[in-house]
Tab-separated table of C-alpha atoms in Angstrom:
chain	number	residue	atom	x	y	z
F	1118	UNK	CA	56.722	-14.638	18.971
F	1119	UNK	CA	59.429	-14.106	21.643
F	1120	UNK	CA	61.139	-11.398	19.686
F	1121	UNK	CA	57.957	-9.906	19.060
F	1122	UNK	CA	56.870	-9.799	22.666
F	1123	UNK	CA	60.584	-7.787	23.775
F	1124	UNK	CA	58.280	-4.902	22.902
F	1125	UNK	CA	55.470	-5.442	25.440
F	1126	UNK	CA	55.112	-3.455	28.441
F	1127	UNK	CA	58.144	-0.752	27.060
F	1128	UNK	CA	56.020	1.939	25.623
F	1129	UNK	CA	52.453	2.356	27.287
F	1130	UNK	CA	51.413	3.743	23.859
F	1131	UNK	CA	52.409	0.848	21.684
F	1132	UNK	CA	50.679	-1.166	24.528
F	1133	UNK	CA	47.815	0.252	24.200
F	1134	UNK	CA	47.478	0.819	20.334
F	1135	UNK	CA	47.944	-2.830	20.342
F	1136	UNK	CA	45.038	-3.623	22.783
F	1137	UNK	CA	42.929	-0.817	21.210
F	1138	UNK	CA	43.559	-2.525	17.844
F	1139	UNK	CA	42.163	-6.303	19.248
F	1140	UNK	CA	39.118	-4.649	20.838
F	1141	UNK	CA	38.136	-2.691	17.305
F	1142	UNK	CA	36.456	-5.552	14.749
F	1143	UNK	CA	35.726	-2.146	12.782
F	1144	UNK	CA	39.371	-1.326	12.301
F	1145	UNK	CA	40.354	-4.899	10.986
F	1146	UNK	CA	37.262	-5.554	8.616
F	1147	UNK	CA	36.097	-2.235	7.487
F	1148	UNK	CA	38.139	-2.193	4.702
F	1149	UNK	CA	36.913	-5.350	3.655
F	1150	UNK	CA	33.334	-4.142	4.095
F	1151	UNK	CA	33.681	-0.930	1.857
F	1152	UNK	CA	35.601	-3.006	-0.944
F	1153	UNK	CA	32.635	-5.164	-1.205
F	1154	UNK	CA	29.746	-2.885	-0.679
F	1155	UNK	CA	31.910	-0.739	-3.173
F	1156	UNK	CA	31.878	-3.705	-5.611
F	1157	UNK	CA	28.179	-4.507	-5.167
F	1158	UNK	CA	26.408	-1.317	-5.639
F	1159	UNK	CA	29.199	0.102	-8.061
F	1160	UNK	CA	28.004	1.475	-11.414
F	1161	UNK	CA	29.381	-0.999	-14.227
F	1162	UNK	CA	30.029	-0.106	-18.172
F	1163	UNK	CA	27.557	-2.842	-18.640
F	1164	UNK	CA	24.887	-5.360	-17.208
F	1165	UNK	CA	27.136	-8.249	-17.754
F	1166	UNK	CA	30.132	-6.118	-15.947
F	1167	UNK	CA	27.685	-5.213	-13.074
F	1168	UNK	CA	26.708	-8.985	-12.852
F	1169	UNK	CA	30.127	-10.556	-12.644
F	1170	UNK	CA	30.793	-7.307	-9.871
F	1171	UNK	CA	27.678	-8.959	-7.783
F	1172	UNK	CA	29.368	-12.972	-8.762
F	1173	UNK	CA	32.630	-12.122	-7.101
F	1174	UNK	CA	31.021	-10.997	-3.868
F	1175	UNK	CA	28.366	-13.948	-3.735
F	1176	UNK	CA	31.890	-15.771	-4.277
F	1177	UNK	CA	34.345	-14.102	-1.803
F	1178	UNK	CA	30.966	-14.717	1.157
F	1179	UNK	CA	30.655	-18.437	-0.105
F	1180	UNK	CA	34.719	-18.900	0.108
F	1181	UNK	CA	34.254	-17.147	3.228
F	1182	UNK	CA	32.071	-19.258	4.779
F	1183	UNK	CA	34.232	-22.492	3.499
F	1184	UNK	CA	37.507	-21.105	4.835
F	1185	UNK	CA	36.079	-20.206	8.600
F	1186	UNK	CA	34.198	-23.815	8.142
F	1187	UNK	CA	37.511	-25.446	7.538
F	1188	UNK	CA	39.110	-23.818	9.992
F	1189	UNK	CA	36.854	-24.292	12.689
F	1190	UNK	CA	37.024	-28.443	11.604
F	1191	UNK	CA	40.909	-28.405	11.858
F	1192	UNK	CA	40.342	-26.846	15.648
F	1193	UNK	CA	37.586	-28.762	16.480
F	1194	UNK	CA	39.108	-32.114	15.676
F	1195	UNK	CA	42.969	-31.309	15.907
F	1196	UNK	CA	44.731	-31.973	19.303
F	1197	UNK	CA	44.443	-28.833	21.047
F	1198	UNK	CA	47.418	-26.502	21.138
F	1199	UNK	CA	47.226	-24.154	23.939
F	1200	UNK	CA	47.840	-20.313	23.163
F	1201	UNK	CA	50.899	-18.478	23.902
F	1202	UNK	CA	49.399	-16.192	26.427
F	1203	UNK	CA	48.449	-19.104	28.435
F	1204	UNK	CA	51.559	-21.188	28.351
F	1205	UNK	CA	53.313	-20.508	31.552
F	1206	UNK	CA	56.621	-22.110	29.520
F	1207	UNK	CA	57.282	-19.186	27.274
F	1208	UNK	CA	57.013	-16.454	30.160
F	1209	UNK	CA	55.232	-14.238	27.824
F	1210	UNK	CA	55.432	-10.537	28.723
F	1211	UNK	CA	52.027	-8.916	29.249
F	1212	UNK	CA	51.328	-5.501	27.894
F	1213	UNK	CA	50.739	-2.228	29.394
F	1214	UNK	CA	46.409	-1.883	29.765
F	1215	UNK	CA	46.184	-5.084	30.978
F	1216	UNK	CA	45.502	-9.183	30.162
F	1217	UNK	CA	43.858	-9.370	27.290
F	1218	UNK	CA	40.698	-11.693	27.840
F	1219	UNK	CA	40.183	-14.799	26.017
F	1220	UNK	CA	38.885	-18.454	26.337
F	1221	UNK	CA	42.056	-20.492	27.496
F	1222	UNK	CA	39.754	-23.846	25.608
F	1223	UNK	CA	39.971	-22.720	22.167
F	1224	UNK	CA	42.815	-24.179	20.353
F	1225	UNK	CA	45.092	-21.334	19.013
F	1226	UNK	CA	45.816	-23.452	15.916
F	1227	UNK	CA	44.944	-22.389	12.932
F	1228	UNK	CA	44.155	-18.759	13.663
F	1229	UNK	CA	40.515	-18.183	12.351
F	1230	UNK	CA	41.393	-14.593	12.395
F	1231	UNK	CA	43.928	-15.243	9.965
F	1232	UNK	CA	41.897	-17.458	8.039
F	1233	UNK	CA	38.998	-15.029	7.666
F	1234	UNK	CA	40.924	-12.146	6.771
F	1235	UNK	CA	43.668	-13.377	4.134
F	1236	UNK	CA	40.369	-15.026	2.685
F	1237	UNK	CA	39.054	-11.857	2.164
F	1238	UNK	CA	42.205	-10.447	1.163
F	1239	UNK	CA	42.777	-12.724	-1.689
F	1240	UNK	CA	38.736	-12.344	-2.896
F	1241	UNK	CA	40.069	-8.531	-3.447
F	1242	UNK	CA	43.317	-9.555	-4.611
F	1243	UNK	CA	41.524	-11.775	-7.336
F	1244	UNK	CA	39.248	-8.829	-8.906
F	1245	UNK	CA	42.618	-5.689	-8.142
F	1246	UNK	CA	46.071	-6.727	-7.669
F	1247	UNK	CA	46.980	-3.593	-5.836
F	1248	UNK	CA	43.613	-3.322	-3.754
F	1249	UNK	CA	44.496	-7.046	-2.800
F	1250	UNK	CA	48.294	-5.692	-1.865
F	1251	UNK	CA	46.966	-3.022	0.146
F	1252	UNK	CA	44.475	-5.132	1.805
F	1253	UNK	CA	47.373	-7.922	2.350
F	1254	UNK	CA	48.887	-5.096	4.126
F	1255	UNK	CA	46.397	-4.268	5.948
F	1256	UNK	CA	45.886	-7.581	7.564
F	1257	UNK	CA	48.944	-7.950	9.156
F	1258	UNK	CA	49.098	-4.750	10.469
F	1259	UNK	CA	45.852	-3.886	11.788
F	1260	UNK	CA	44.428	-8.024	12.533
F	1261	UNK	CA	46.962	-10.704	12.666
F	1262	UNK	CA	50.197	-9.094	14.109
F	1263	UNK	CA	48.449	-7.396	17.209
F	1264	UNK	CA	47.531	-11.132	18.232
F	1265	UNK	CA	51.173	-12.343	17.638
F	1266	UNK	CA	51.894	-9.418	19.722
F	1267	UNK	CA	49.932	-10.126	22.507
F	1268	UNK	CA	50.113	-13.610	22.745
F	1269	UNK	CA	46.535	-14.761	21.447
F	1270	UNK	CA	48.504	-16.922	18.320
F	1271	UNK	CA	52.140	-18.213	17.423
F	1272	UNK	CA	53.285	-17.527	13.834
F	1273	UNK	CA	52.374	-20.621	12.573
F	1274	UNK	CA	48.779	-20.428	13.262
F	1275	UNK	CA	48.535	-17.434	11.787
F	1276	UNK	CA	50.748	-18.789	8.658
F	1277	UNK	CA	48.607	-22.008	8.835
F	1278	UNK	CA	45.156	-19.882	8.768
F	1279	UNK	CA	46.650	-17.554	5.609
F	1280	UNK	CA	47.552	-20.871	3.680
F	1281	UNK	CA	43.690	-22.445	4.285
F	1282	UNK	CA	42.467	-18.691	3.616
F	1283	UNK	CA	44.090	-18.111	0.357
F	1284	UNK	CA	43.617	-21.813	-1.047
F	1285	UNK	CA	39.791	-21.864	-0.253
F	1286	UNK	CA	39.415	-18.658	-1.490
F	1287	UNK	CA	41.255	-19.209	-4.940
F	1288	UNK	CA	39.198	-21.833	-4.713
F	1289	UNK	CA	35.893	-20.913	-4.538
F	1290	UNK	CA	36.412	-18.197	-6.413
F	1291	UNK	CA	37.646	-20.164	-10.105
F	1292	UNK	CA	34.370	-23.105	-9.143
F	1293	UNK	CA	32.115	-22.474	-11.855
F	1294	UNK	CA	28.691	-20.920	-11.069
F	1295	UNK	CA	25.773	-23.393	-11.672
F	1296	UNK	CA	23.991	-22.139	-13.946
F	1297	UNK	CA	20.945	-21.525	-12.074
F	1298	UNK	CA	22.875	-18.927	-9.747
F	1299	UNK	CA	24.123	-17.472	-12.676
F	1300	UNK	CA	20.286	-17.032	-13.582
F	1301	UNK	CA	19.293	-15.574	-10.122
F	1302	UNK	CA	21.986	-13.169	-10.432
F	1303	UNK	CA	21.077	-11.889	-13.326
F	1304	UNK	CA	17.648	-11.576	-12.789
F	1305	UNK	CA	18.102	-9.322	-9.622
């Protein structure tokens, strides 16, 4: 965290990249949005092909849903850990364009962020191995390290929210389908 932050307030176009980057949701999840309305709508070889397409997104929302439910649990009921940016002890740099708004009360540990987006990673990782690389990538870069960078998360919250990501996600997506879903799928 500390070696990240020797950057702040040295180049006002880093700075503000950075900042740009926490205030764009459409540059951290857009990616994930085209994969899966990609893998929805895409034209399959075959029905069964086009309904395990449809499976593997009503799986990567439900292990969604799980992870940020998890996460959310281990915040709620978890002794609080106050967020870099807030802990006067660490002497955090701020960066050029600003301090970053955010709600001192929510616990910075695990980092939902993280846990939402490595989830999604690893649903993409699960149906393409280099999609799933890319989209790896693309986490820390464009989501997770900006909020290192910034002080909105230490490294373990972030490596705490990739670890309940990936698991629920793996998860959820090896459960077996009842077979009623399995059903309703098919029949749209």
């Amino acid at each position: 965290l500390l070696a990240l932050n020797t950057w702040a307030h040295r180049s006002l176009l880093l700075d503000k990249a950075v900042v740009t980057l926490l205030g764009e949701p459409l540059l951290g999840g857009s990616f994930f949005c085209l994969f899966f309305w990609w893998l929805w709508f895409a034209n399959a070889d075959s029905f069964e092909s086009l309904v395990a397409n449809r499976i593997s997104v009503i799986r990567a929302v439900a292990g969604l849903y799980l992870a940020l439910f998890a996460a959310r649990a281990l915040q709620t009921f978890s002794p609080p850990r106050i967020r870099p940016v807030n802990d006067p002890a660490l002497r955090l740099v701020e960066p050029f364009g600003g301090k970053v708004d955010w709600d001192p009360d929510w616990s910075s540990f695990p980092s939902d962020h993280a846990v939402i987006f490595f989830a999604l990673a690893t649903a993409i990782w699960i149906h393409n191995r280099w999609l799933g690389a890319v989209a790896y990538a693309w986490v820390l870069v464009f989501a997770l390290l900006p909020r290192v960078y910034v002080g909105f998360h230490y490294p373990l919250d972030i490596a705490a929210g990739a670890i309940i990501g990936v698991v629920i996600m793996e998860l959820a997506c090896g459960a077996p389908l009842a077979r009623w879903m399995q059903a309703s799928i098919e029949w749209t």
